[in-house]
Amino acid sequence: MKQGKTNIVELAKAIQHEADNKKDYVSPSQLMSIEANGSLRVAMQDADGGKMDMPLTQHASRQLGAKFGIPAKYFDRMLADAPDLLAFNANHWLHQEPKDLMVRTLFGKVRGIMSNRYQRIDNVNIAEDILPFLLEQQTNGLEIASCEVTEKKLYIKAVMHKMVSEIKKGDVVEAGLWISNSEIGCGEFEVAPFIHRLICLNGVKVNDAKFGKRHVGARANVNDTTYSILSDETLRADDKAFMLKARDVVKAAFDEKMFESNVNKLRDTTDRKLEGNPVKAVEVLGNSTGLLQGEQEGILRKLIEGADLSQYGLVNAVTAYSQDVDSYDRASDLEELGGKIIDLTAEEWKPIAMAA
């Protein structure tokens, strides 16, 4: 699997650094304005009548467009070629269709614009509640195989070296745990099983038996004159019960019966063969899952190198290729895709297997 931070201590430091440098607001959109001064910026009036100018990340820009029905491609085109037009359009909708919006900032940039119903489950709280348990389990054979905090998500991928099995003779896998979270609307908080293949150090996320929570809560209402800074104390009170449950799920994640059940699912994929054209098979998979042309070519190369023309071989080709991509987020997407291929029914597998 793709490597990120070198260890869990480094990850914890990165999470805390972000926690020390982020602020969240809920503001009526009519108090916001978008300016086009070479780059897109958001200016929010504070409680004292002052102005706060903060550039938007690309992700936040797209979220803003989505809130007011501006298609992403058109939004990007205006941003690149007609920023004044974009500012005019965005400001029109901000003021003519007022909404209470949550604005999440980090290092002086707007990184996310969400609904005022967005419930924060922050990485620092996950670290406080879950990382101590993972550190304790290192004496029992647990290892953090890969971890990272990207602009979009937090990832922790742990393996238990003492819990192993074979898919087929000599093909050994370990039980693992996948934890991910997004603070800016790129996915729910999730705990899921993870299987680590020792032959090539691939990892695949198992998509069933997962525990998760969407970032949706009660509306955060504000008046029409000021913005509101959200309280971390309130956040902790709201999420404490949930995080206690999440910690219990993490503790129970390395269940031998669950692990063996997932191993059996992988064993079943070894009997489903690619009976058609492997090139077309990867193309069909790519067209149905949004793989880019270059990604399809890389997966095909891994499939040929692996010399296993089966559903299991395709899973391993996808997860092996994940190690070659530059983006940790995209590598993790491909590990998730590997799990989705495992879950394909015989009927869903047929168009890929018989592609010609």
PDB file of C-alpha atoms in Angstrom, residues 71-319:
ATOM      1  CA  PRO A  71     -22.092  23.325 -12.603  1.00  0.00           C
ATOM      2  CA  ALA A  72     -18.507  22.423 -11.698  1.00  0.00           C
ATOM      3  CA  LYS A  73     -17.178  22.613 -15.277  1.00  0.00           C
ATOM      4  CA  TYR A  74     -18.726  26.042 -15.823  1.00  0.00           C
ATOM      5  CA  PHE A  75     -17.482  27.208 -12.429  1.00  0.00           C
ATOM      6  CA  ASP A  76     -13.925  26.112 -13.286  1.00  0.00           C
ATOM      7  CA  ARG A  77     -14.100  27.778 -16.707  1.00  0.00           C
ATOM      8  CA  MET A  78     -15.241  31.085 -15.225  1.00  0.00           C
ATOM      9  CA  LEU A  79     -12.561  30.848 -12.537  1.00  0.00           C
ATOM     10  CA  ALA A  80      -9.874  30.352 -15.178  1.00  0.00           C
ATOM     11  CA  ASP A  81     -11.106  32.661 -17.953  1.00  0.00           C
ATOM     12  CA  ALA A  82     -13.623  35.125 -16.483  1.00  0.00           C
ATOM     13  CA  PRO A  83     -13.100  35.603 -12.729  1.00  0.00           C
ATOM     14  CA  ASP A  84     -15.097  38.852 -12.726  1.00  0.00           C
ATOM     15  CA  LEU A  85     -18.076  37.012 -14.209  1.00  0.00           C
ATOM     16  CA  LEU A  86     -17.704  34.286 -11.604  1.00  0.00           C
ATOM     17  CA  ALA A  87     -17.630  36.836  -8.787  1.00  0.00           C
ATOM     18  CA  PHE A  88     -20.736  38.534 -10.210  1.00  0.00           C
ATOM     19  CA  ASN A  89     -22.645  35.257 -10.459  1.00  0.00           C
ATOM     20  CA  ALA A  90     -21.552  33.964  -7.058  1.00  0.00           C
ATOM     21  CA  ASN A  91     -22.393  37.216  -5.291  1.00  0.00           C
ATOM     22  CA  HIS A  92     -25.805  37.374  -6.942  1.00  0.00           C
ATOM     23  CA  TRP A  93     -26.770  33.971  -5.559  1.00  0.00           C
ATOM     24  CA  LEU A  94     -25.117  34.523  -2.179  1.00  0.00           C
ATOM     25  CA  HIS A  95     -27.309  37.581  -1.655  1.00  0.00           C
ATOM     26  CA  GLN A  96     -30.487  36.665  -3.563  1.00  0.00           C
ATOM     27  CA  GLU A  97     -30.806  33.147  -2.129  1.00  0.00           C
ATOM     28  CA  PRO A  98     -29.575  33.634   1.443  1.00  0.00           C
ATOM     29  CA  LYS A  99     -28.438  30.539   3.318  1.00  0.00           C
ATOM     30  CA  ASP A 100     -26.679  29.951   6.603  1.00  0.00           C
ATOM     31  CA  LEU A 101     -23.377  28.361   5.594  1.00  0.00           C
ATOM     32  CA  MET A 102     -20.603  26.723   7.597  1.00  0.00           C
ATOM     33  CA  VAL A 103     -17.197  28.026   6.581  1.00  0.00           C
ATOM     34  CA  ARG A 104     -14.207  25.909   7.618  1.00  0.00           C
ATOM     35  CA  THR A 105     -10.809  27.583   7.457  1.00  0.00           C
ATOM     36  CA  LEU A 106      -7.245  26.323   7.896  1.00  0.00           C
ATOM     37  CA  PHE A 107      -3.989  28.295   7.741  1.00  0.00           C
ATOM     38  CA  GLY A 108      -5.926  31.363   6.610  1.00  0.00           C
ATOM     39  CA  LYS A 109      -7.674  29.661   3.680  1.00  0.00           C
ATOM     40  CA  VAL A 110     -11.280  28.608   3.235  1.00  0.00           C
ATOM     41  CA  ARG A 111     -11.048  24.834   2.835  1.00  0.00           C
ATOM     42  CA  GLY A 112     -14.739  23.941   2.979  1.00  0.00           C
ATOM     43  CA  ILE A 113     -18.180  25.530   2.616  1.00  0.00           C
ATOM     44  CA  MET A 114     -20.933  23.319   3.954  1.00  0.00           C
ATOM     45  CA  SER A 115     -24.536  23.429   5.048  1.00  0.00           C
ATOM     46  CA  ASN A 116     -25.238  24.748   8.515  1.00  0.00           C
ATOM     47  CA  ARG A 117     -26.379  21.179   9.302  1.00  0.00           C
ATOM     48  CA  TYR A 118     -22.851  19.852   8.816  1.00  0.00           C
ATOM     49  CA  GLN A 119     -21.772  18.073  11.996  1.00  0.00           C
ATOM     50  CA  ARG A 120     -18.074  18.273  12.681  1.00  0.00           C
ATOM     51  CA  ILE A 121     -16.246  15.058  13.507  1.00  0.00           C
ATOM     52  CA  ASP A 122     -12.721  16.362  13.678  1.00  0.00           C
ATOM     53  CA  ASN A 123      -9.475  14.480  13.194  1.00  0.00           C
ATOM     54  CA  VAL A 124      -8.086  15.698  16.498  1.00  0.00           C
ATOM     55  CA  ASN A 125     -10.984  14.096  18.372  1.00  0.00           C
ATOM     56  CA  ILE A 126     -10.473  10.812  16.525  1.00  0.00           C
ATOM     57  CA  ALA A 127      -6.802  10.973  17.437  1.00  0.00           C
ATOM     58  CA  GLU A 128      -7.559  11.604  21.098  1.00  0.00           C
ATOM     59  CA  ASP A 129     -10.035   8.741  21.362  1.00  0.00           C
ATOM     60  CA  ILE A 130      -8.561   6.089  19.058  1.00  0.00           C
ATOM     61  CA  LEU A 131      -4.796   6.538  18.690  1.00  0.00           C
ATOM     62  CA  PRO A 132      -4.043   5.635  22.341  1.00  0.00           C
ATOM     63  CA  PHE A 133      -5.739   2.247  21.873  1.00  0.00           C
ATOM     64  CA  LEU A 134      -3.807   1.592  18.669  1.00  0.00           C
ATOM     65  CA  LEU A 135      -0.546   2.452  20.405  1.00  0.00           C
ATOM     66  CA  GLU A 136      -1.405   0.043  23.247  1.00  0.00           C
ATOM     67  CA  GLN A 137      -2.046  -2.748  20.761  1.00  0.00           C
ATOM     68  CA  GLN A 138       1.428  -2.517  19.243  1.00  0.00           C
ATOM     69  CA  THR A 139       2.642  -4.940  21.921  1.00  0.00           C
ATOM     70  CA  ASN A 140       0.035  -7.439  20.642  1.00  0.00           C
ATOM     71  CA  GLY A 141       1.324  -7.348  17.063  1.00  0.00           C
ATOM     72  CA  LEU A 142      -0.520  -4.338  15.681  1.00  0.00           C
ATOM     73  CA  GLU A 143       1.345  -2.057  13.296  1.00  0.00           C
ATOM     74  CA  ILE A 144       0.278   1.185  11.625  1.00  0.00           C
ATOM     75  CA  ALA A 145       1.085   0.120   8.073  1.00  0.00           C
ATOM     76  CA  SER A 146       0.225   3.468   6.503  1.00  0.00           C
ATOM     77  CA  CYS A 147      -1.282   6.755   7.660  1.00  0.00           C
ATOM     78  CA  GLU A 148      -1.726  10.256   6.307  1.00  0.00           C
ATOM     79  CA  VAL A 149      -3.686  13.457   6.693  1.00  0.00           C
ATOM     80  CA  THR A 150      -4.284  15.030   3.286  1.00  0.00           C
ATOM     81  CA  GLU A 151      -6.081  18.194   2.281  1.00  0.00           C
ATOM     82  CA  LYS A 152      -9.259  16.131   2.035  1.00  0.00           C
ATOM     83  CA  LYS A 153      -9.044  13.243   4.501  1.00  0.00           C
ATOM     84  CA  LEU A 154      -7.446  11.489   7.436  1.00  0.00           C
ATOM     85  CA  TYR A 155      -6.400   7.856   6.892  1.00  0.00           C
ATOM     86  CA  ILE A 156      -5.151   5.225   9.331  1.00  0.00           C
ATOM     87  CA  LYS A 157      -4.457   1.715   8.016  1.00  0.00           C
ATOM     88  CA  ALA A 158      -3.380  -0.778  10.675  1.00  0.00           C
ATOM     89  CA  VAL A 159      -2.558  -4.488  10.436  1.00  0.00           C
ATOM     90  CA  MET A 160      -2.444  -7.245  13.051  1.00  0.00           C
ATOM     91  CA  HIS A 161       0.585  -9.420  12.309  1.00  0.00           C
ATOM     92  CA  LYS A 162      -0.661 -12.222  14.576  1.00  0.00           C
ATOM     93  CA  MET A 163      -3.915 -12.711  12.633  1.00  0.00           C
ATOM     94  CA  VAL A 164      -3.053 -14.323   9.287  1.00  0.00           C
ATOM     95  CA  SER A 165      -4.559 -16.681   6.753  1.00  0.00           C
ATOM     96  CA  GLU A 166      -3.962 -17.887   3.183  1.00  0.00           C
ATOM     97  CA  ILE A 167      -6.017 -17.128   0.099  1.00  0.00           C
ATOM     98  CA  LYS A 168      -4.207 -19.973  -1.640  1.00  0.00           C
ATOM     99  CA  LYS A 169      -1.001 -21.807  -0.790  1.00  0.00           C
ATOM    100  CA  GLY A 170       1.762 -19.299  -0.095  1.00  0.00           C
ATOM    101  CA  ASP A 171      -0.499 -16.254  -0.576  1.00  0.00           C
ATOM    102  CA  VAL A 172      -0.676 -14.959   2.993  1.00  0.00           C
ATOM    103  CA  VAL A 173      -2.883 -12.093   4.170  1.00  0.00           C
ATOM    104  CA  GLU A 174      -3.213 -10.258   7.480  1.00  0.00           C
ATOM    105  CA  ALA A 175      -6.227  -8.771   9.232  1.00  0.00           C
ATOM    106  CA  GLY A 176      -6.336  -5.014   9.118  1.00  0.00           C
ATOM    107  CA  LEU A 177      -8.306  -1.939  10.067  1.00  0.00           C
ATOM    108  CA  TRP A 178      -9.187   1.100   7.935  1.00  0.00           C
ATOM    109  CA  ILE A 179     -10.107   4.406   9.562  1.00  0.00           C
ATOM    110  CA  SER A 180     -10.912   7.466   7.474  1.00  0.00           C
ATOM    111  CA  ASN A 181     -12.550  10.821   7.998  1.00  0.00           C
ATOM    112  CA  SER A 182     -13.086  14.063   6.147  1.00  0.00           C
ATOM    113  CA  GLU A 183     -13.499  17.416   7.844  1.00  0.00           C
ATOM    114  CA  ILE A 184     -14.653  19.140   4.642  1.00  0.00           C
ATOM    115  CA  GLY A 185     -17.409  16.971   3.190  1.00  0.00           C
ATOM    116  CA  CYS A 186     -15.346  14.424   1.226  1.00  0.00           C
ATOM    117  CA  GLY A 187     -16.723  11.409   3.061  1.00  0.00           C
ATOM    118  CA  GLU A 188     -18.087  10.176   6.350  1.00  0.00           C
ATOM    119  CA  PHE A 189     -16.148   9.040   9.384  1.00  0.00           C
ATOM    120  CA  GLU A 190     -15.624   5.327   8.797  1.00  0.00           C
ATOM    121  CA  VAL A 191     -14.115   2.261  10.429  1.00  0.00           C
ATOM    122  CA  ALA A 192     -13.899  -0.814   8.187  1.00  0.00           C
ATOM    123  CA  PRO A 193     -11.997  -4.103   7.875  1.00  0.00           C
ATOM    124  CA  PHE A 194      -8.824  -4.034   5.796  1.00  0.00           C
ATOM    125  CA  ILE A 195      -6.893  -6.964   4.340  1.00  0.00           C
ATOM    126  CA  HIS A 196      -3.140  -6.747   3.816  1.00  0.00           C
ATOM    127  CA  ARG A 197      -1.497  -9.087   1.278  1.00  0.00           C
ATOM    128  CA  LEU A 198       2.086  -9.912   2.188  1.00  0.00           C
ATOM    129  CA  ILE A 199       3.333 -11.040  -1.240  1.00  0.00           C
ATOM    130  CA  CYS A 200       3.221  -7.515  -2.648  1.00  0.00           C
ATOM    131  CA  LEU A 201       2.147  -5.434   0.373  1.00  0.00           C
ATOM    132  CA  ASN A 202      -1.155  -4.531  -1.291  1.00  0.00           C
ATOM    133  CA  GLY A 203      -4.066  -3.481   0.858  1.00  0.00           C
ATOM    134  CA  VAL A 204      -7.785  -3.713   0.131  1.00  0.00           C
ATOM    135  CA  LYS A 205     -10.624  -2.152   2.053  1.00  0.00           C
ATOM    136  CA  VAL A 206     -13.509  -4.539   2.769  1.00  0.00           C
ATOM    137  CA  ASN A 207     -16.698  -2.632   2.173  1.00  0.00           C
ATOM    138  CA  ASP A 208     -19.169  -4.547   4.333  1.00  0.00           C
ATOM    139  CA  ALA A 209     -19.401  -4.725   8.125  1.00  0.00           C
ATOM    140  CA  LYS A 210     -18.285  -1.113   8.386  1.00  0.00           C
ATOM    141  CA  PHE A 211     -19.134   1.442  11.044  1.00  0.00           C
ATOM    142  CA  GLY A 212     -19.643   5.012   9.985  1.00  0.00           C
ATOM    143  CA  LYS A 213     -21.326   8.309  10.629  1.00  0.00           C
ATOM    144  CA  ARG A 214     -22.342  10.996   8.189  1.00  0.00           C
ATOM    145  CA  HIS A 215     -21.525  14.580   9.070  1.00  0.00           C
ATOM    146  CA  VAL A 216     -25.156  15.640   9.490  1.00  0.00           C
ATOM    147  CA  GLY A 217     -26.573  17.169  12.646  1.00  0.00           C
ATOM    148  CA  ALA A 218     -28.923  19.862  13.898  1.00  0.00           C
ATOM    149  CA  ARG A 219     -28.977  23.213  12.148  1.00  0.00           C
ATOM    150  CA  ALA A 220     -26.603  25.844  13.477  1.00  0.00           C
ATOM    151  CA  ASN A 221     -28.704  29.001  13.291  1.00  0.00           C
ATOM    152  CA  VAL A 222     -27.329  32.538  13.336  1.00  0.00           C
ATOM    153  CA  ASN A 223     -28.920  35.948  13.201  1.00  0.00           C
ATOM    154  CA  ASP A 224     -28.787  38.208  10.176  1.00  0.00           C
ATOM    155  CA  THR A 225     -26.100  40.569  11.407  1.00  0.00           C
ATOM    156  CA  THR A 226     -23.128  38.565  12.644  1.00  0.00           C
ATOM    157  CA  TYR A 227     -21.374  35.284  12.149  1.00  0.00           C
ATOM    158  CA  SER A 228     -20.956  32.714  14.917  1.00  0.00           C
ATOM    159  CA  ILE A 229     -17.714  31.001  15.934  1.00  0.00           C
ATOM    160  CA  LEU A 230     -18.475  27.378  16.740  1.00  0.00           C
ATOM    161  CA  SER A 231     -17.464  26.064  20.146  1.00  0.00           C
ATOM    162  CA  ASP A 232     -15.047  23.141  20.427  1.00  0.00           C
ATOM    163  CA  GLU A 233     -16.530  22.380  23.836  1.00  0.00           C
ATOM    164  CA  THR A 234     -19.971  21.958  22.297  1.00  0.00           C
ATOM    165  CA  LEU A 235     -18.502  19.760  19.573  1.00  0.00           C
ATOM    166  CA  ARG A 236     -16.903  17.447  22.133  1.00  0.00           C
ATOM    167  CA  ALA A 237     -20.111  17.158  24.153  1.00  0.00           C
ATOM    168  CA  ASP A 238     -22.148  16.272  21.069  1.00  0.00           C
ATOM    169  CA  ASP A 239     -19.687  13.690  19.790  1.00  0.00           C
ATOM    170  CA  LYS A 240     -18.485  12.044  22.995  1.00  0.00           C
ATOM    171  CA  ALA A 241     -21.044   9.217  22.978  1.00  0.00           C
ATOM    172  CA  PHE A 242     -20.400   8.537  19.308  1.00  0.00           C
ATOM    173  CA  MET A 243     -16.637   8.464  19.735  1.00  0.00           C
ATOM    174  CA  LEU A 244     -16.951   6.035  22.639  1.00  0.00           C
ATOM    175  CA  LYS A 245     -18.900   3.713  20.367  1.00  0.00           C
ATOM    176  CA  ALA A 246     -16.330   4.171  17.587  1.00  0.00           C
ATOM    177  CA  ARG A 247     -13.553   3.215  19.982  1.00  0.00           C
ATOM    178  CA  ASP A 248     -15.423   0.038  20.913  1.00  0.00           C
ATOM    179  CA  VAL A 249     -15.769  -0.824  17.215  1.00  0.00           C
ATOM    180  CA  VAL A 250     -12.028  -0.351  16.725  1.00  0.00           C
ATOM    181  CA  LYS A 251     -11.329  -2.627  19.686  1.00  0.00           C
ATOM    182  CA  ALA A 252     -13.564  -5.320  18.199  1.00  0.00           C
ATOM    183  CA  ALA A 253     -12.253  -4.920  14.650  1.00  0.00           C
ATOM    184  CA  PHE A 254      -9.745  -7.758  14.834  1.00  0.00           C
ATOM    185  CA  ASP A 255     -12.356 -10.451  15.206  1.00  0.00           C
ATOM    186  CA  GLU A 256     -11.185 -13.821  13.903  1.00  0.00           C
ATOM    187  CA  LYS A 257     -14.605 -14.843  12.567  1.00  0.00           C
ATOM    188  CA  MET A 258     -15.007 -11.592  10.652  1.00  0.00           C
ATOM    189  CA  PHE A 259     -11.485 -11.894   9.277  1.00  0.00           C
ATOM    190  CA  GLU A 260     -12.022 -15.474   8.101  1.00  0.00           C
ATOM    191  CA  SER A 261     -15.330 -14.500   6.516  1.00  0.00           C
ATOM    192  CA  ASN A 262     -13.572 -11.788   4.505  1.00  0.00           C
ATOM    193  CA  VAL A 263     -10.778 -14.195   3.560  1.00  0.00           C
ATOM    194  CA  ASN A 264     -13.395 -16.639   2.262  1.00  0.00           C
ATOM    195  CA  LYS A 265     -14.858 -13.885   0.087  1.00  0.00           C
ATOM    196  CA  LEU A 266     -11.424 -13.346  -1.417  1.00  0.00           C
ATOM    197  CA  ARG A 267     -10.957 -17.079  -1.961  1.00  0.00           C
ATOM    198  CA  ASP A 268     -14.230 -17.165  -3.902  1.00  0.00           C
ATOM    199  CA  THR A 269     -12.875 -14.561  -6.334  1.00  0.00           C
ATOM    200  CA  THR A 270     -10.006 -16.879  -7.341  1.00  0.00           C
ATOM    201  CA  ASP A 271     -12.521 -19.164  -9.117  1.00  0.00           C
ATOM    202  CA  ARG A 272     -14.078 -16.425 -11.238  1.00  0.00           C
ATOM    203  CA  LYS A 273     -11.991 -16.210 -14.404  1.00  0.00           C
ATOM    204  CA  LEU A 274     -11.516 -13.469 -16.965  1.00  0.00           C
ATOM    205  CA  GLU A 275     -12.749 -15.412 -19.983  1.00  0.00           C
ATOM    206  CA  GLY A 276     -12.739 -12.596 -22.528  1.00  0.00           C
ATOM    207  CA  ASN A 277     -10.201  -9.967 -23.534  1.00  0.00           C
ATOM    208  CA  PRO A 278      -8.264  -8.618 -20.504  1.00  0.00           C
ATOM    209  CA  VAL A 279      -7.826  -5.246 -22.218  1.00  0.00           C
ATOM    210  CA  LYS A 280     -11.576  -4.933 -22.706  1.00  0.00           C
ATOM    211  CA  ALA A 281     -12.207  -6.214 -19.187  1.00  0.00           C
ATOM    212  CA  VAL A 282     -10.191  -3.374 -17.682  1.00  0.00           C
ATOM    213  CA  GLU A 283     -11.922  -0.941 -20.042  1.00  0.00           C
ATOM    214  CA  VAL A 284     -15.373  -2.098 -18.900  1.00  0.00           C
ATOM    215  CA  LEU A 285     -14.290  -1.763 -15.274  1.00  0.00           C
ATOM    216  CA  GLY A 286     -12.878   1.671 -15.969  1.00  0.00           C
ATOM    217  CA  ASN A 287     -15.973   2.932 -17.734  1.00  0.00           C
ATOM    218  CA  SER A 288     -18.221   1.806 -14.885  1.00  0.00           C
ATOM    219  CA  THR A 289     -16.047   3.231 -12.102  1.00  0.00           C
ATOM    220  CA  GLY A 290     -14.604   6.405 -13.603  1.00  0.00           C
ATOM    221  CA  LEU A 291     -11.018   5.228 -14.035  1.00  0.00           C
ATOM    222  CA  LEU A 292      -8.901   7.558 -16.153  1.00  0.00           C
ATOM    223  CA  GLN A 293      -7.231   6.221 -19.301  1.00  0.00           C
ATOM    224  CA  GLY A 294      -3.796   6.268 -17.689  1.00  0.00           C
ATOM    225  CA  GLU A 295      -5.139   4.411 -14.667  1.00  0.00           C
ATOM    226  CA  GLN A 296      -6.670   1.755 -16.890  1.00  0.00           C
ATOM    227  CA  GLU A 297      -3.350   1.273 -18.630  1.00  0.00           C
ATOM    228  CA  GLY A 298      -1.523   0.985 -15.300  1.00  0.00           C
ATOM    229  CA  ILE A 299      -4.013  -1.572 -13.958  1.00  0.00           C
ATOM    230  CA  LEU A 300      -3.768  -3.611 -17.164  1.00  0.00           C
ATOM    231  CA  ARG A 301      -0.003  -3.640 -16.829  1.00  0.00           C
ATOM    232  CA  LYS A 302      -0.263  -4.901 -13.229  1.00  0.00           C
ATOM    233  CA  LEU A 303      -2.801  -7.539 -14.307  1.00  0.00           C
ATOM    234  CA  ILE A 304      -0.429  -8.874 -16.952  1.00  0.00           C
ATOM    235  CA  GLU A 305       2.534  -8.791 -14.570  1.00  0.00           C
ATOM    236  CA  GLY A 306       0.533 -10.710 -11.980  1.00  0.00           C
ATOM    237  CA  ALA A 307      -0.345 -13.414 -14.527  1.00  0.00           C
ATOM    238  CA  ASP A 308      -3.644 -14.114 -12.763  1.00  0.00           C
ATOM    239  CA  LEU A 309      -6.607 -13.629 -15.099  1.00  0.00           C
ATOM    240  CA  SER A 310      -9.312 -13.906 -12.454  1.00  0.00           C
ATOM    241  CA  GLN A 311     -11.447 -11.623 -10.328  1.00  0.00           C
ATOM    242  CA  TYR A 312      -8.824 -12.011  -7.595  1.00  0.00           C
ATOM    243  CA  GLY A 313      -6.098 -11.087 -10.055  1.00  0.00           C
ATOM    244  CA  LEU A 314      -8.014  -7.946 -11.041  1.00  0.00           C
ATOM    245  CA  VAL A 315      -8.440  -6.958  -7.380  1.00  0.00           C
ATOM    246  CA  ASN A 316      -4.688  -7.287  -6.890  1.00  0.00           C
ATOM    247  CA  ALA A 317      -3.933  -5.392 -10.100  1.00  0.00           C
ATOM    248  CA  VAL A 318      -6.022  -2.436  -8.921  1.00  0.00           C
ATOM    249  CA  THR A 319      -4.521  -2.374  -5.422  1.00  0.00           C
TER     250      THR A 319
END
